[in-house]
Coordinates of C-alpha atoms and ligand atoms in Angstrom, one line a residue:
M213 CA 26.7 -39.1 -78.1
N214 CA 26.6 -40.0 -74.5
T215 CA 29.4 -42.5 -72.9
V216 CA 28.6 -45.1 -70.0
D217 CA 31.0 -45.9 -67.9
I218 CA 29.9 -50.4 -66.6
I219 CA 31.6 -50.7 -63.4
V220 CA 32.3 -54.2 -62.6
P221 CA 33.6 -55.7 -59.1
C222 CA 35.0 -58.8 -58.8
Y223 CA 36.2 -60.7 -56.9
N224 CA 38.2 -64.1 -57.6
E225 CA 35.5 -64.4 -60.4
A226 CA 38.2 -65.5 -63.0
A227 CA 36.0 -68.1 -64.6
G228 CA 33.3 -66.2 -65.6
L229 CA 34.6 -63.0 -66.5
D230 CA 35.4 -63.6 -70.5
L231 CA 31.5 -64.9 -70.6
F232 CA 30.5 -61.7 -68.9
Y233 CA 32.7 -59.3 -71.4
L234 CA 31.2 -61.6 -74.8
R235 CA 27.2 -61.4 -73.3
T236 CA 27.0 -58.1 -72.3
M237 CA 28.7 -56.9 -75.5
E238 CA 26.6 -58.1 -77.3
S239 CA 23.3 -56.7 -75.2
I240 CA 25.3 -53.2 -75.4
E241 CA 25.6 -53.5 -79.4
E242 CA 22.5 -51.8 -80.4
L243 CA 22.8 -48.7 -77.6
Q244 CA 26.3 -49.0 -80.4
N245 CA 24.9 -48.4 -82.3
R246 CA 22.7 -45.9 -81.5
G247 CA 25.1 -43.9 -80.7
Y248 CA 26.3 -44.9 -77.2
E249 CA 29.8 -45.3 -76.1
F250 CA 30.4 -47.7 -73.3
R251 CA 33.3 -48.2 -70.9
F252 CA 34.3 -51.0 -68.9
I253 CA 35.6 -50.0 -65.5
F254 CA 36.3 -53.8 -64.2
V255 CA 37.9 -53.8 -60.0
N256 CA 39.7 -56.5 -58.9
D257 CA 38.8 -56.8 -55.2
G258 CA 42.5 -58.2 -54.6
S259 CA 41.0 -61.6 -55.6
K260 CA 43.6 -64.8 -55.2
D261 CA 42.7 -66.3 -57.6
D262 CA 43.7 -65.2 -62.5
T263 CA 40.8 -62.7 -61.9
L264 CA 43.6 -60.0 -62.2
Q265 CA 45.4 -61.2 -65.3
V266 CA 41.7 -62.0 -67.2
M267 CA 41.3 -58.1 -67.0
I268 CA 44.7 -57.4 -67.8
R269 CA 44.3 -59.9 -71.1
L270 CA 40.9 -58.2 -71.7
S271 CA 42.1 -55.0 -71.8
A272 CA 45.0 -55.9 -73.9
Q273 CA 42.1 -57.6 -76.2
H274 CA 39.5 -55.1 -76.3
P275 CA 39.1 -51.3 -76.4
R276 CA 38.0 -49.2 -72.8
I277 CA 38.2 -51.6 -71.2
S278 CA 39.9 -50.1 -67.4
Y279 CA 41.1 -51.6 -64.3
L280 CA 41.2 -51.2 -60.7
S281 CA 42.8 -54.7 -58.9
F282 CA 43.2 -53.5 -54.8
S283 CA 46.3 -54.4 -53.1
R284 CA 43.5 -56.4 -50.7
N285 CA 40.3 -57.4 -50.5
F286 CA 38.2 -54.3 -49.1
G287 CA 34.8 -56.1 -50.3
K288 CA 32.1 -55.0 -53.0
E289 CA 31.2 -51.9 -51.4
A290 CA 34.3 -50.1 -51.1
A291 CA 34.9 -52.2 -55.4
M292 CA 31.8 -50.3 -56.1
Y293 CA 32.6 -46.7 -53.9
A294 CA 36.4 -46.9 -56.5
G295 CA 34.8 -48.0 -59.6
L296 CA 32.4 -44.8 -59.0
Q297 CA 35.4 -42.6 -58.4
A298 CA 36.7 -43.4 -61.5
S299 CA 34.0 -43.2 -64.1
T300 CA 34.5 -40.2 -66.3
G301 CA 30.7 -40.9 -68.4
D302 CA 27.7 -38.9 -68.7
Y303 CA 26.0 -42.6 -67.2
V304 CA 26.8 -45.5 -64.5
I305 CA 25.9 -48.6 -65.0
I306 CA 27.0 -50.7 -61.5
M307 CA 26.7 -54.6 -62.2
D308 CA 27.8 -57.8 -60.9
A309 CA 30.3 -59.9 -62.9
D310 CA 28.5 -63.3 -62.4
L311 CA 25.9 -62.9 -65.1
Q312 CA 23.2 -63.2 -62.3
H313 CA 22.7 -59.3 -63.1
P314 CA 20.9 -60.0 -66.3
P315 CA 23.2 -57.4 -69.3
E316 CA 20.3 -57.5 -71.2
L317 CA 18.3 -55.4 -69.1
I318 CA 20.8 -53.0 -69.8
P319 CA 18.9 -51.4 -73.4
Q320 CA 15.5 -51.0 -71.1
M321 CA 17.6 -49.0 -68.6
A322 CA 18.9 -47.0 -70.9
A323 CA 15.5 -46.4 -72.8
S324 CA 13.9 -44.8 -68.6
L325 CA 16.7 -42.4 -68.5
E326 CA 16.4 -40.9 -72.1
A327 CA 12.6 -40.8 -70.6
G328 CA 14.4 -37.7 -67.7
H329 CA 14.7 -40.7 -64.8
D330 CA 17.4 -40.1 -62.2
C331 CA 18.3 -44.0 -61.7
C332 CA 16.7 -47.2 -62.9
A333 CA 17.2 -50.1 -61.1
A334 CA 16.9 -53.7 -61.1
M335 CA 14.5 -55.8 -58.6
R336 CA 14.7 -58.7 -58.1
T337 CA 10.9 -61.0 -58.0
N338 CA 12.2 -63.9 -57.2
R339 CA 15.7 -65.9 -55.3
K340 CA 16.1 -68.6 -57.4
G341 CA 19.9 -70.2 -56.2
E342 CA 19.7 -68.7 -53.0
S343 CA 18.9 -71.0 -49.7
P344 CA 14.6 -70.8 -47.8
I345 CA 16.5 -69.6 -45.0
R346 CA 18.4 -66.5 -46.3
S347 CA 15.4 -65.8 -48.2
F348 CA 14.0 -66.0 -45.2
F349 CA 16.3 -63.7 -43.2
S350 CA 16.1 -61.0 -45.8
R351 CA 12.5 -60.4 -46.1
L352 CA 13.0 -59.6 -42.0
F353 CA 16.3 -57.5 -42.0
Y354 CA 14.2 -55.6 -44.6
R355 CA 11.4 -55.9 -42.8
I356 CA 13.0 -54.5 -39.8
S357 CA 15.2 -52.3 -41.4
N358 CA 12.2 -50.0 -43.3
R359 CA 10.2 -50.1 -39.8
L360 CA 13.5 -48.6 -38.0
T361 CA 14.2 -45.5 -41.0
N362 CA 14.0 -43.7 -42.5
V363 CA 15.3 -44.4 -45.6
K364 CA 13.3 -47.1 -47.5
L365 CA 14.9 -50.0 -49.2
A366 CA 12.5 -51.6 -51.8
Y367 CA 12.2 -55.5 -50.9
G368 CA 14.4 -57.1 -53.5
A369 CA 16.4 -54.0 -54.6
V370 CA 19.9 -55.1 -56.0
D371 CA 23.4 -53.2 -56.6
Y372 CA 22.7 -53.6 -60.4
R373 CA 21.4 -50.1 -61.7
M374 CA 22.3 -47.5 -64.3
M375 CA 23.0 -43.9 -63.0
T376 CA 23.8 -39.8 -65.2
R377 CA 26.5 -38.4 -64.2
Q378 CA 24.2 -35.9 -61.5
M379 CA 23.7 -39.2 -58.8
V380 CA 26.9 -40.4 -59.0
D381 CA 28.7 -37.2 -58.2
S382 CA 25.8 -37.0 -55.2
I383 CA 26.8 -40.9 -53.8
L384 CA 30.0 -39.8 -53.9
E385 CA 29.1 -37.0 -51.7
L386 CA 29.3 -40.0 -49.2
C387 CA 32.3 -40.4 -47.9
E388 CA 31.4 -42.4 -45.2
V389 CA 34.1 -45.6 -44.5
E390 CA 31.6 -48.0 -43.8
R391 CA 29.0 -47.8 -46.9
F392 CA 25.6 -49.9 -47.0
S393 CA 25.1 -48.8 -50.7
K394 CA 21.5 -49.8 -50.7
G395 CA 20.7 -47.4 -47.9
I396 CA 23.2 -44.9 -50.2
F397 CA 21.4 -45.4 -53.3
A398 CA 18.4 -44.3 -51.1
W399 CA 19.7 -42.1 -49.1
V400 CA 20.7 -39.7 -51.7
G401 CA 16.7 -39.5 -53.4
F402 CA 16.7 -38.9 -57.1
D403 CA 14.1 -40.2 -58.9
T404 CA 13.9 -44.4 -59.6
E405 CA 12.4 -46.5 -62.0
W406 CA 12.5 -50.1 -60.6
I407 CA 12.5 -53.1 -62.9
P408 CA 11.8 -56.5 -62.1
Y409 CA 14.1 -59.4 -63.2
E410 CA 13.9 -62.7 -62.3
N411 CA 16.8 -63.9 -60.6
V412 CA 19.6 -66.6 -62.3
E413 CA 22.0 -68.7 -60.4
R414 CA 25.9 -67.6 -60.9
A415 CA 27.3 -67.9 -63.9
A416 CA 30.3 -69.5 -62.3
G417 CA 32.3 -70.0 -58.8
T418 CA 30.4 -69.3 -55.3
S419 CA 28.7 -66.8 -53.8
K420 CA 31.5 -65.2 -51.6
W421 CA 28.9 -63.5 -49.1
S422 CA 28.6 -66.3 -45.6
F423 CA 25.6 -65.8 -42.9
K424 CA 28.3 -64.7 -40.7
S425 CA 29.2 -61.6 -43.5
L426 CA 25.3 -61.0 -44.4
S427 CA 24.3 -60.7 -40.5
R428 CA 27.2 -57.7 -39.8
Y429 CA 25.5 -56.0 -43.4
A430 CA 22.4 -56.3 -42.0
I431 CA 23.5 -54.9 -37.9
D432 CA 26.0 -52.2 -40.2
G433 CA 22.7 -51.2 -42.9
I434 CA 20.2 -50.8 -39.7
T435 CA 22.7 -48.5 -37.3
S436 CA 24.0 -46.6 -40.5
F437 CA 21.0 -45.4 -41.0
S438 CA 18.8 -45.0 -37.8
V439 CA 19.1 -44.3 -34.0
V440 CA 16.2 -45.4 -33.6
P441 CA 17.5 -48.6 -32.3
L442 CA 18.9 -46.1 -29.1
R443 CA 16.0 -44.5 -28.9
I444 CA 13.7 -47.7 -28.8
L445 CA 15.9 -48.7 -25.7
S446 CA 15.9 -45.8 -23.4
V447 CA 12.0 -45.7 -24.3
I448 CA 12.5 -49.4 -22.8
G449 CA 14.4 -48.1 -19.6
G450 CA 11.8 -45.6 -19.0
V451 CA 9.4 -48.1 -19.1
I452 CA 11.2 -50.6 -16.6
S453 CA 11.5 -47.6 -14.0
L454 CA 8.2 -46.7 -14.3
A455 CA 6.9 -50.2 -13.3
A456 CA 9.5 -50.9 -10.8
F457 CA 8.2 -47.6 -9.2
V458 CA 4.9 -48.6 -9.1
Y459 CA 6.4 -51.7 -7.5
I460 CA 8.2 -50.3 -4.8
I461 CA 4.9 -48.1 -3.7
I462 CA 2.5 -50.9 -3.9
T463 CA 5.6 -52.7 -1.8
L464 CA 6.4 -50.2 0.8
V465 CA 2.6 -49.8 1.5
Q466 CA 1.6 -53.5 1.1
T467 CA 4.8 -53.9 3.7
L468 CA 3.2 -50.4 5.6
L469 CA -0.3 -52.6 5.9
Y470 CA 0.2 -55.6 6.4
G471 CA 4.0 -56.0 7.9
I472 CA 6.9 -57.5 6.5
N473 CA 6.5 -59.7 3.0
V474 CA 9.6 -61.9 2.2
P475 CA 9.3 -61.6 -1.4
G476 CA 9.7 -65.2 -3.7
Y477 CA 12.8 -66.2 -4.7
V478 CA 12.2 -67.4 -7.9
T479 CA 10.6 -63.1 -8.3
T480 CA 13.7 -62.0 -7.6
L481 CA 15.8 -64.7 -9.7
C482 CA 13.6 -63.2 -12.4
A483 CA 13.8 -59.9 -11.9
V484 CA 18.0 -60.0 -11.7
L485 CA 18.3 -62.2 -14.6
F486 CA 15.3 -60.0 -16.9
L487 CA 17.4 -57.0 -16.3
G488 CA 20.7 -58.2 -16.2
G489 CA 20.2 -59.8 -20.2
L490 CA 18.7 -56.2 -20.9
I491 CA 21.1 -54.1 -19.5
E492 CA 24.1 -56.5 -22.0
L493 CA 21.9 -56.1 -24.0
S494 CA 21.5 -52.1 -23.8
I495 CA 25.3 -52.2 -24.2
G496 CA 25.5 -54.7 -27.6
V497 CA 23.6 -51.9 -29.1
V498 CA 25.5 -48.9 -27.6
G499 CA 28.5 -50.7 -28.6
E500 CA 27.4 -50.6 -32.1
Y501 CA 27.2 -47.5 -33.0
V502 CA 30.5 -46.6 -30.9
A503 CA 31.9 -48.6 -33.5
H504 CA 31.3 -46.8 -36.2
I505 CA 32.5 -43.6 -34.1
Y506 CA 35.0 -44.7 -33.7
M507 CA 35.8 -46.5 -37.6
E508 CA 33.9 -43.4 -39.0
S509 CA 36.6 -41.3 -36.7
K510 CA 40.7 -43.0 -38.1
H511 CA 39.7 -41.5 -41.6
R512 CA 40.8 -45.0 -43.3
P513 CA 41.0 -44.8 -47.3
I514 CA 37.7 -47.4 -48.5
Y515 CA 40.8 -48.8 -50.5
L516 CA 44.2 -48.7 -52.1
L517 CA 45.5 -49.9 -55.4
K518 CA 48.2 -51.9 -55.8
E519 CA 47.9 -51.4 -59.9
K520 CA 45.5 -48.7 -62.4
C521 CA 45.0 -48.8 -65.6
I522 CA 41.8 -46.6 -67.5
N523 CA 41.7 -46.7 -71.1
T524 CA 39.6 -43.9 -72.7
S525 CA 41.1 -44.4 -75.8
D526 CA 39.9 -47.1 -79.2
E527 CA 42.6 -48.8 -78.7
P528 CA 43.7 -51.6 -76.6
V529 CA 46.2 -51.1 -73.6
K530 CA 49.5 -51.8 -75.0
D531 CA 51.8 -51.5 -72.2
Q532 CA 50.7 -53.5 -69.1
P533 CA 49.9 -53.2 -66.5
V534 CA 50.4 -50.2 -65.2
K535 CA 52.3 -49.7 -61.4
R536 CA 50.0 -47.6 -59.4
E537 CA 52.8 -44.5 -57.4
D538 CA 51.8 -42.8 -55.3
D539 CA 48.2 -42.1 -55.9
S540 CA 46.9 -43.6 -53.2
K541 CA 43.0 -42.7 -53.4
K542 CA 40.8 -42.5 -50.1
Ligands
UDP168 N1 32.4 -59.2 -54.7 C1 33.6 -58.3 -54.8 N2 34.3 -58.2 -53.7 C2 33.8 -60.0 -52.5 C3 32.6 -60.1 -53.1 C4 32.1 -60.0 -54.1 O1 34.0 -57.4 -54.9 O2 34.4 -59.4 -51.0 C5 31.9 -58.8 -55.7 C6 31.2 -60.5 -56.2 O3 32.7 -60.5 -57.2 C7 30.1 -59.3 -57.3 C8 29.2 -59.7 -56.8 O4 30.3 -58.9 -55.6 O5 30.6 -59.7 -58.9 C9 28.4 -59.6 -56.5 O6 28.9 -60.9 -55.4 P1 28.8 -62.6 -55.2 O7 27.7 -62.6 -56.5 O8 29.1 -63.4 -54.5 O9 27.4 -62.2 -54.5 P2 25.2 -62.7 -54.5 O10 24.8 -62.5 -55.9 O11 25.8 -64.0 -53.6 O12 25.1 -61.4 -53.0
MG169 MG1 25.9 -62.9 -57.7

């Protein structure tokens, strides 16, 4: 018998959680008949709506539903990490609560792992329900990121995947505070099979990503996996110094041969502005890395739990909720 934990990060998903549970249960019915044992781990990432109440109700109605609830919103990355830490199954599935990750793919994923793959991950073949501007920047991010880092991200790859215990344990070994899971999944390696799927619009609620948070995510993604931007700056610095040196020699020779030359105002202004801009940019890039070092050096926990209810039995949870005591986890 194989046990499978389904980890579902939820932020303001009260409206769609019941439907999510129903649709997922329908999709895994056949696997359950074949001896797979599924458990749900819902992670409430500091939702401001009734998401936690829905989770409590679901776990009181259905067996094998657990939930973790954060003290505030820590982000999807933290929610996935918390779910992975709480998981104990032979296999783990991570999926969104909004049904944008079709649960119908689960049997295909299970078949892939049965066939010997370590991971089976979903890949979007279209970006329906997404603005063209977001798609453009997303494509740009993948192109830049794959140029700059050794970790190759697949375009269209999403967090929806099924993994073996071994791969999950490897992911948990990377305990950096500022997590970029897309990169981490690729970094740990293992044999991943990709299955394409058509993107669908959210079942309920709205996307939590703003343009600002996405650009932050993209910059963090590149700077967590590559120091190439720093090297590029060193090369640019070197090239400009060399050019300046050559220019100085030429000017000196010209001055000695033809007397004092009064350089143009525009040339001076351009040089000052260009170099000033470049220095600012360099400080900004170095600053990004310093910020990462600063955040990591504080060793703050990735999330804080407020409530936790782990149910591994075949019975729904009766006494709710189980308050967290002093097991604050990293
Ligand atoms: N999510 C979360 N914490 C957040 C933002 C999102 O746990 O701070 C969850 C959200 O509830 C959903 C998943 O992450 O289950 C994906 O979020 P969303 O649908 O907003 O992202 P998109 O599909 O637009 O990329
Ligand atoms: Mg979504």
